[in-house]
Amino acid sequence: MTARSVLVLNSGSSSVKYELLDPDSGTALADGIIERVADYGQALAAVFAALPSLDGLVAVGHRVVHGGRSFYRPTVIDDALVTKLDELAPLAPLHNPPALLGIAEARKMLPDLPHIAVFDTAFFHDLPAAAAEYAIDRDIAEQWHIRRYGFHGTSHRYVSEQAALFLKQPFSELNQIVLHLGNGASASAIRGGRAVDTSMGLTPMEGLVMGTRAGDIDPGIIMYLWRTAGMSVEDIETMLNRRSGVFGLGGEVDFRELHKRIETGDEAAQLAYDVYIHRLRKYVGAYLAVLCRTDVITFTAGVGENDAAVRRDALAGLAALGIELDEDLNSGADRGARRISAVGSPVAVLVIPTNEELAIARACVDLLAGAR
Ligand code: ADP
């Protein structure tokens, strides 16, 4: 049988990321990023120009950030779905519209192949109500579909499944905390294979301190800036999304640069790091309490996979809670899935590289095979 492939597209507001991969072996056949996208037709043309042969291509998988309440299973895209996703745009104004533009162009270019939407919110669609609901006026919440949707779900699901494989234990029996620390960052608590809490909310702005996003803030700040500082809603949104987080405090998004500046005694960089770690520790503590018993904590994504200092500082001093790192394993050169907890640590601590593209590609072929 010739190898089959899936093209995975992640169409964002300023870039289109693509990967052509074999869903069976997991091998990437081509990948890349088209940056500074103004015209999605041109961007997709550039993607197709960069791809090798499309022989064996069975589907195009599209990452869609927000599935609202209705969409959580991987779904074959047709005109009716596009219309419904369009209606969700106000819930994810920075993310869903570019994804829809990418979908439209890709469908024009490959009209005979199935295009499949895979939702970033999916893994969290059945969060327990106690975790999903905000304590605000219930009628308003219902009318405007306000709840915690959660994001990075494809990564949280993939990494937690890989953690179970790594530990050779059933997914359905493990209680897990997953820390997805990339430019965007989120934490999840997973009990017996089901997500029971996550740090991102109605939008991907809530929760952990991120590269350029503030994460949790007092909502009073928004009213104060609007009313007293005379900032518009757009000004405040831009500030919270693009000029906050580690960048807002320390002037860097990249943790490698942040560490270099900390070493030179840069106080702003140190403060950014300290605020980041403090928030991360608060979430770990919260999820230990949510889960009661935690079997494994897993770090993933750019910072989580590569930054040993972040991992050490996030979990330092928690031996009384059953969490002990082995500092040699933590700071070792290994880059694959690995254990970094000390022998005998009641809670296993792992690093597992995420692979959202592979998870999307596999979701596509499973859907085509009728498995989902
Ligand atoms: P995205 O959320 O855009 O997918 P990634 O998961 O790729 O982001 O994470 C990107 C971030 O990972 C970078 O901004 C940088 O802070 C961090 N990072 C990448 N490599 C390293 C490294 N070797 N050490 C520390 N941080 C790193």
PDB file of N, CA and C and ligand atoms in Angstrom, residues 10 17 63 152 180-185 211 213 252-259 300-308 310 335 354 356, ligand 1:
ATOM      1  N   ASN A  10      -2.893  25.497   9.610  1.00  0.00           N
ATOM      2  CA  ASN A  10      -3.223  26.322  10.775  1.00  0.00           C
ATOM      3  C   ASN A  10      -3.151  27.772  10.307  1.00  0.00           C
ATOM      4  N   LYS A  17       0.549  28.186   8.980  1.00  0.00           N
ATOM      5  CA  LYS A  17       1.498  27.094   9.210  1.00  0.00           C
ATOM      6  C   LYS A  17       0.950  25.861   8.504  1.00  0.00           C
ATOM      7  N   ARG A  63      -6.961  23.403  11.577  1.00  0.00           N
ATOM      8  CA  ARG A  63      -7.101  23.739  12.988  1.00  0.00           C
ATOM      9  C   ARG A  63      -8.082  24.907  13.090  1.00  0.00           C
ATOM     10  N   HIS A 152      -6.090  24.960  23.154  1.00  0.00           N
ATOM     11  CA  HIS A 152      -4.953  24.026  23.099  1.00  0.00           C
ATOM     12  C   HIS A 152      -5.418  22.599  23.376  1.00  0.00           C
ATOM     13  N   HIS A 180       0.944  23.191  29.123  1.00  0.00           N
ATOM     14  CA  HIS A 180       1.322  23.524  27.733  1.00  0.00           C
ATOM     15  C   HIS A 180       1.877  24.944  27.757  1.00  0.00           C
ATOM     16  N   LEU A 181       3.207  25.044  27.692  1.00  0.00           N
ATOM     17  CA  LEU A 181       3.859  26.346  27.841  1.00  0.00           C
ATOM     18  C   LEU A 181       4.573  26.696  26.542  1.00  0.00           C
ATOM     19  N   GLY A 182       3.866  27.397  25.657  1.00  0.00           N
ATOM     20  CA  GLY A 182       4.473  27.879  24.415  1.00  0.00           C
ATOM     21  C   GLY A 182       4.404  29.391  24.433  1.00  0.00           C
ATOM     22  N   ASN A 183       4.193  30.008  23.275  1.00  0.00           N
ATOM     23  CA  ASN A 183       3.897  31.438  23.315  1.00  0.00           C
ATOM     24  C   ASN A 183       2.564  31.668  24.000  1.00  0.00           C
ATOM     25  N   GLY A 184       1.557  30.888  23.564  1.00  0.00           N
ATOM     26  CA  GLY A 184       0.338  30.779  24.359  1.00  0.00           C
ATOM     27  C   GLY A 184       0.612  29.733  25.423  1.00  0.00           C
ATOM     28  N   ALA A 185      -0.068  29.820  26.560  1.00  0.00           N
ATOM     29  CA  ALA A 185       0.191  28.833  27.615  1.00  0.00           C
ATOM     30  C   ALA A 185      -1.110  28.489  28.313  1.00  0.00           C
ATOM     31  N   GLY A 211       3.445  34.555  26.494  1.00  0.00           N
ATOM     32  CA  GLY A 211       4.466  35.364  25.836  1.00  0.00           C
ATOM     33  C   GLY A 211       4.074  36.831  25.767  1.00  0.00           C
ATOM     34  N   ARG A 213       0.466  37.687  26.327  1.00  0.00           N
ATOM     35  CA  ARG A 213      -0.865  37.847  26.925  1.00  0.00           C
ATOM     36  C   ARG A 213      -0.782  37.823  28.446  1.00  0.00           C
ATOM     37  N   GLU A 252      10.578  40.843  26.386  1.00  0.00           N
ATOM     38  CA  GLU A 252      11.021  39.688  25.582  1.00  0.00           C
ATOM     39  C   GLU A 252       9.882  38.685  25.497  1.00  0.00           C
ATOM     40  N   VAL A 253       9.742  38.004  24.378  1.00  0.00           N
ATOM     41  CA  VAL A 253       8.835  36.849  24.388  1.00  0.00           C
ATOM     42  C   VAL A 253       9.623  35.557  24.502  1.00  0.00           C
ATOM     43  N   ASP A 254      10.847  35.567  24.049  1.00  0.00           N
ATOM     44  CA  ASP A 254      11.598  34.317  23.970  1.00  0.00           C
ATOM     45  C   ASP A 254      12.345  34.075  25.283  1.00  0.00           C
ATOM     46  N   PHE A 255      12.054  32.928  25.898  1.00  0.00           N
ATOM     47  CA  PHE A 255      12.651  32.637  27.206  1.00  0.00           C
ATOM     48  C   PHE A 255      14.169  32.521  27.153  1.00  0.00           C
ATOM     49  N   ARG A 256      14.716  32.156  25.984  1.00  0.00           N
ATOM     50  CA  ARG A 256      16.187  32.101  25.894  1.00  0.00           C
ATOM     51  C   ARG A 256      16.777  33.493  26.098  1.00  0.00           C
ATOM     52  N   GLU A 257      16.145  34.492  25.495  1.00  0.00           N
ATOM     53  CA  GLU A 257      16.604  35.888  25.657  1.00  0.00           C
ATOM     54  C   GLU A 257      16.345  36.375  27.068  1.00  0.00           C
ATOM     55  N   LEU A 258      15.194  35.993  27.602  1.00  0.00           N
ATOM     56  CA  LEU A 258      14.845  36.415  28.964  1.00  0.00           C
ATOM     57  C   LEU A 258      15.909  35.940  29.958  1.00  0.00           C
ATOM     58  N   HIS A 259      16.316  34.682  29.827  1.00  0.00           N
ATOM     59  CA  HIS A 259      17.345  34.152  30.740  1.00  0.00           C
ATOM     60  C   HIS A 259      18.664  34.910  30.590  1.00  0.00           C
ATOM     61  N   THR A 300       4.905  20.545  28.278  1.00  0.00           N
ATOM     62  CA  THR A 300       5.007  20.450  26.830  1.00  0.00           C
ATOM     63  C   THR A 300       5.057  21.839  26.199  1.00  0.00           C
ATOM     64  N   ALA A 301       5.264  21.875  24.894  1.00  0.00           N
ATOM     65  CA  ALA A 301       5.370  23.083  24.044  1.00  0.00           C
ATOM     66  C   ALA A 301       6.725  23.773  24.260  1.00  0.00           C
ATOM     67  N   GLY A 302       6.985  24.826  23.487  1.00  0.00           N
ATOM     68  CA  GLY A 302       8.327  25.413  23.376  1.00  0.00           C
ATOM     69  C   GLY A 302       9.042  25.655  24.687  1.00  0.00           C
ATOM     70  N   VAL A 303       8.395  26.297  25.638  1.00  0.00           N
ATOM     71  CA  VAL A 303       9.021  26.562  26.935  1.00  0.00           C
ATOM     72  C   VAL A 303       9.024  25.278  27.775  1.00  0.00           C
ATOM     73  N   GLY A 304       7.908  24.604  27.829  1.00  0.00           N
ATOM     74  CA  GLY A 304       7.783  23.402  28.656  1.00  0.00           C
ATOM     75  C   GLY A 304       8.751  22.303  28.256  1.00  0.00           C
ATOM     76  N   GLU A 305       8.998  22.174  26.946  1.00  0.00           N
ATOM     77  CA  GLU A 305       9.888  21.105  26.474  1.00  0.00           C
ATOM     78  C   GLU A 305      11.365  21.459  26.626  1.00  0.00           C
ATOM     79  N   ASN A 306      11.666  22.768  26.599  1.00  0.00           N
ATOM     80  CA  ASN A 306      13.086  23.163  26.486  1.00  0.00           C
ATOM     81  C   ASN A 306      13.672  23.888  27.686  1.00  0.00           C
ATOM     82  N   ASP A 307      12.824  24.444  28.537  1.00  0.00           N
ATOM     83  CA  ASP A 307      13.353  25.332  29.570  1.00  0.00           C
ATOM     84  C   ASP A 307      13.400  24.624  30.923  1.00  0.00           C
ATOM     85  N   ALA A 308      14.561  24.074  31.252  1.00  0.00           N
ATOM     86  CA  ALA A 308      14.708  23.309  32.497  1.00  0.00           C
ATOM     87  C   ALA A 308      14.504  24.196  33.723  1.00  0.00           C
ATOM     88  N   VAL A 310      12.459  26.773  34.073  1.00  0.00           N
ATOM     89  CA  VAL A 310      11.019  26.951  34.301  1.00  0.00           C
ATOM     90  C   VAL A 310      10.439  25.715  34.984  1.00  0.00           C
ATOM     91  N   ARG A 335      15.841  15.091  24.380  1.00  0.00           N
ATOM     92  CA  ARG A 335      14.783  15.951  23.841  1.00  0.00           C
ATOM     93  C   ARG A 335      13.468  15.219  23.602  1.00  0.00           C
ATOM     94  N   THR A 354       4.848  18.044  22.259  1.00  0.00           N
ATOM     95  CA  THR A 354       3.501  18.021  21.676  1.00  0.00           C
ATOM     96  C   THR A 354       3.611  17.859  20.169  1.00  0.00           C
ATOM     97  N   GLU A 356       0.648  18.748  17.618  1.00  0.00           N
ATOM     98  CA  GLU A 356      -0.754  19.013  17.290  1.00  0.00           C
ATOM     99  C   GLU A 356      -1.069  18.616  15.848  1.00  0.00           C
TER     100      GLU A 356
HETATM  101  P1  ADP B   1       3.510  28.569  19.862  1.00  0.00           P
HETATM  102  O1  ADP B   1       2.624  28.815  21.017  1.00  0.00           O
HETATM  103  O2  ADP B   1       3.709  29.757  18.993  1.00  0.00           O
HETATM  104  O3  ADP B   1       3.258  27.267  19.116  1.00  0.00           O
HETATM  105  P2  ADP B   1       5.911  27.231  20.846  1.00  0.00           P
HETATM  106  O4  ADP B   1       5.250  26.118  21.571  1.00  0.00           O
HETATM  107  O5  ADP B   1       6.700  26.917  19.635  1.00  0.00           O
HETATM  108  O6  ADP B   1       4.923  28.422  20.534  1.00  0.00           O
HETATM  109  O7  ADP B   1       6.859  27.992  21.895  1.00  0.00           O
HETATM  110  C1  ADP B   1       7.627  29.069  21.491  1.00  0.00           C
HETATM  111  C2  ADP B   1       8.394  29.605  22.686  1.00  0.00           C
HETATM  112  O8  ADP B   1       9.175  28.562  23.243  1.00  0.00           O
HETATM  113  C3  ADP B   1       9.415  30.673  22.347  1.00  0.00           C
HETATM  114  O9  ADP B   1       8.848  31.961  22.338  1.00  0.00           O
HETATM  115  C4  ADP B   1      10.432  30.537  23.479  1.00  0.00           C
HETATM  116  O10 ADP B   1      10.039  31.363  24.561  1.00  0.00           O
HETATM  117  C5  ADP B   1      10.281  29.103  23.912  1.00  0.00           C
HETATM  118  N1  ADP B   1      11.462  28.299  23.574  1.00  0.00           N
HETATM  119  C6  ADP B   1      11.753  27.688  22.431  1.00  0.00           C
HETATM  120  N2  ADP B   1      12.942  27.057  22.506  1.00  0.00           N
HETATM  121  C7  ADP B   1      13.419  27.275  23.746  1.00  0.00           C
HETATM  122  C8  ADP B   1      14.599  26.907  24.470  1.00  0.00           C
HETATM  123  N3  ADP B   1      15.539  26.149  23.919  1.00  0.00           N
HETATM  124  N4  ADP B   1      14.718  27.318  25.742  1.00  0.00           N
HETATM  125  C9  ADP B   1      13.764  28.078  26.313  1.00  0.00           C
HETATM  126  N5  ADP B   1      12.638  28.473  25.693  1.00  0.00           N
HETATM  127  C10 ADP B   1      12.472  28.083  24.441  1.00  0.00           C
END
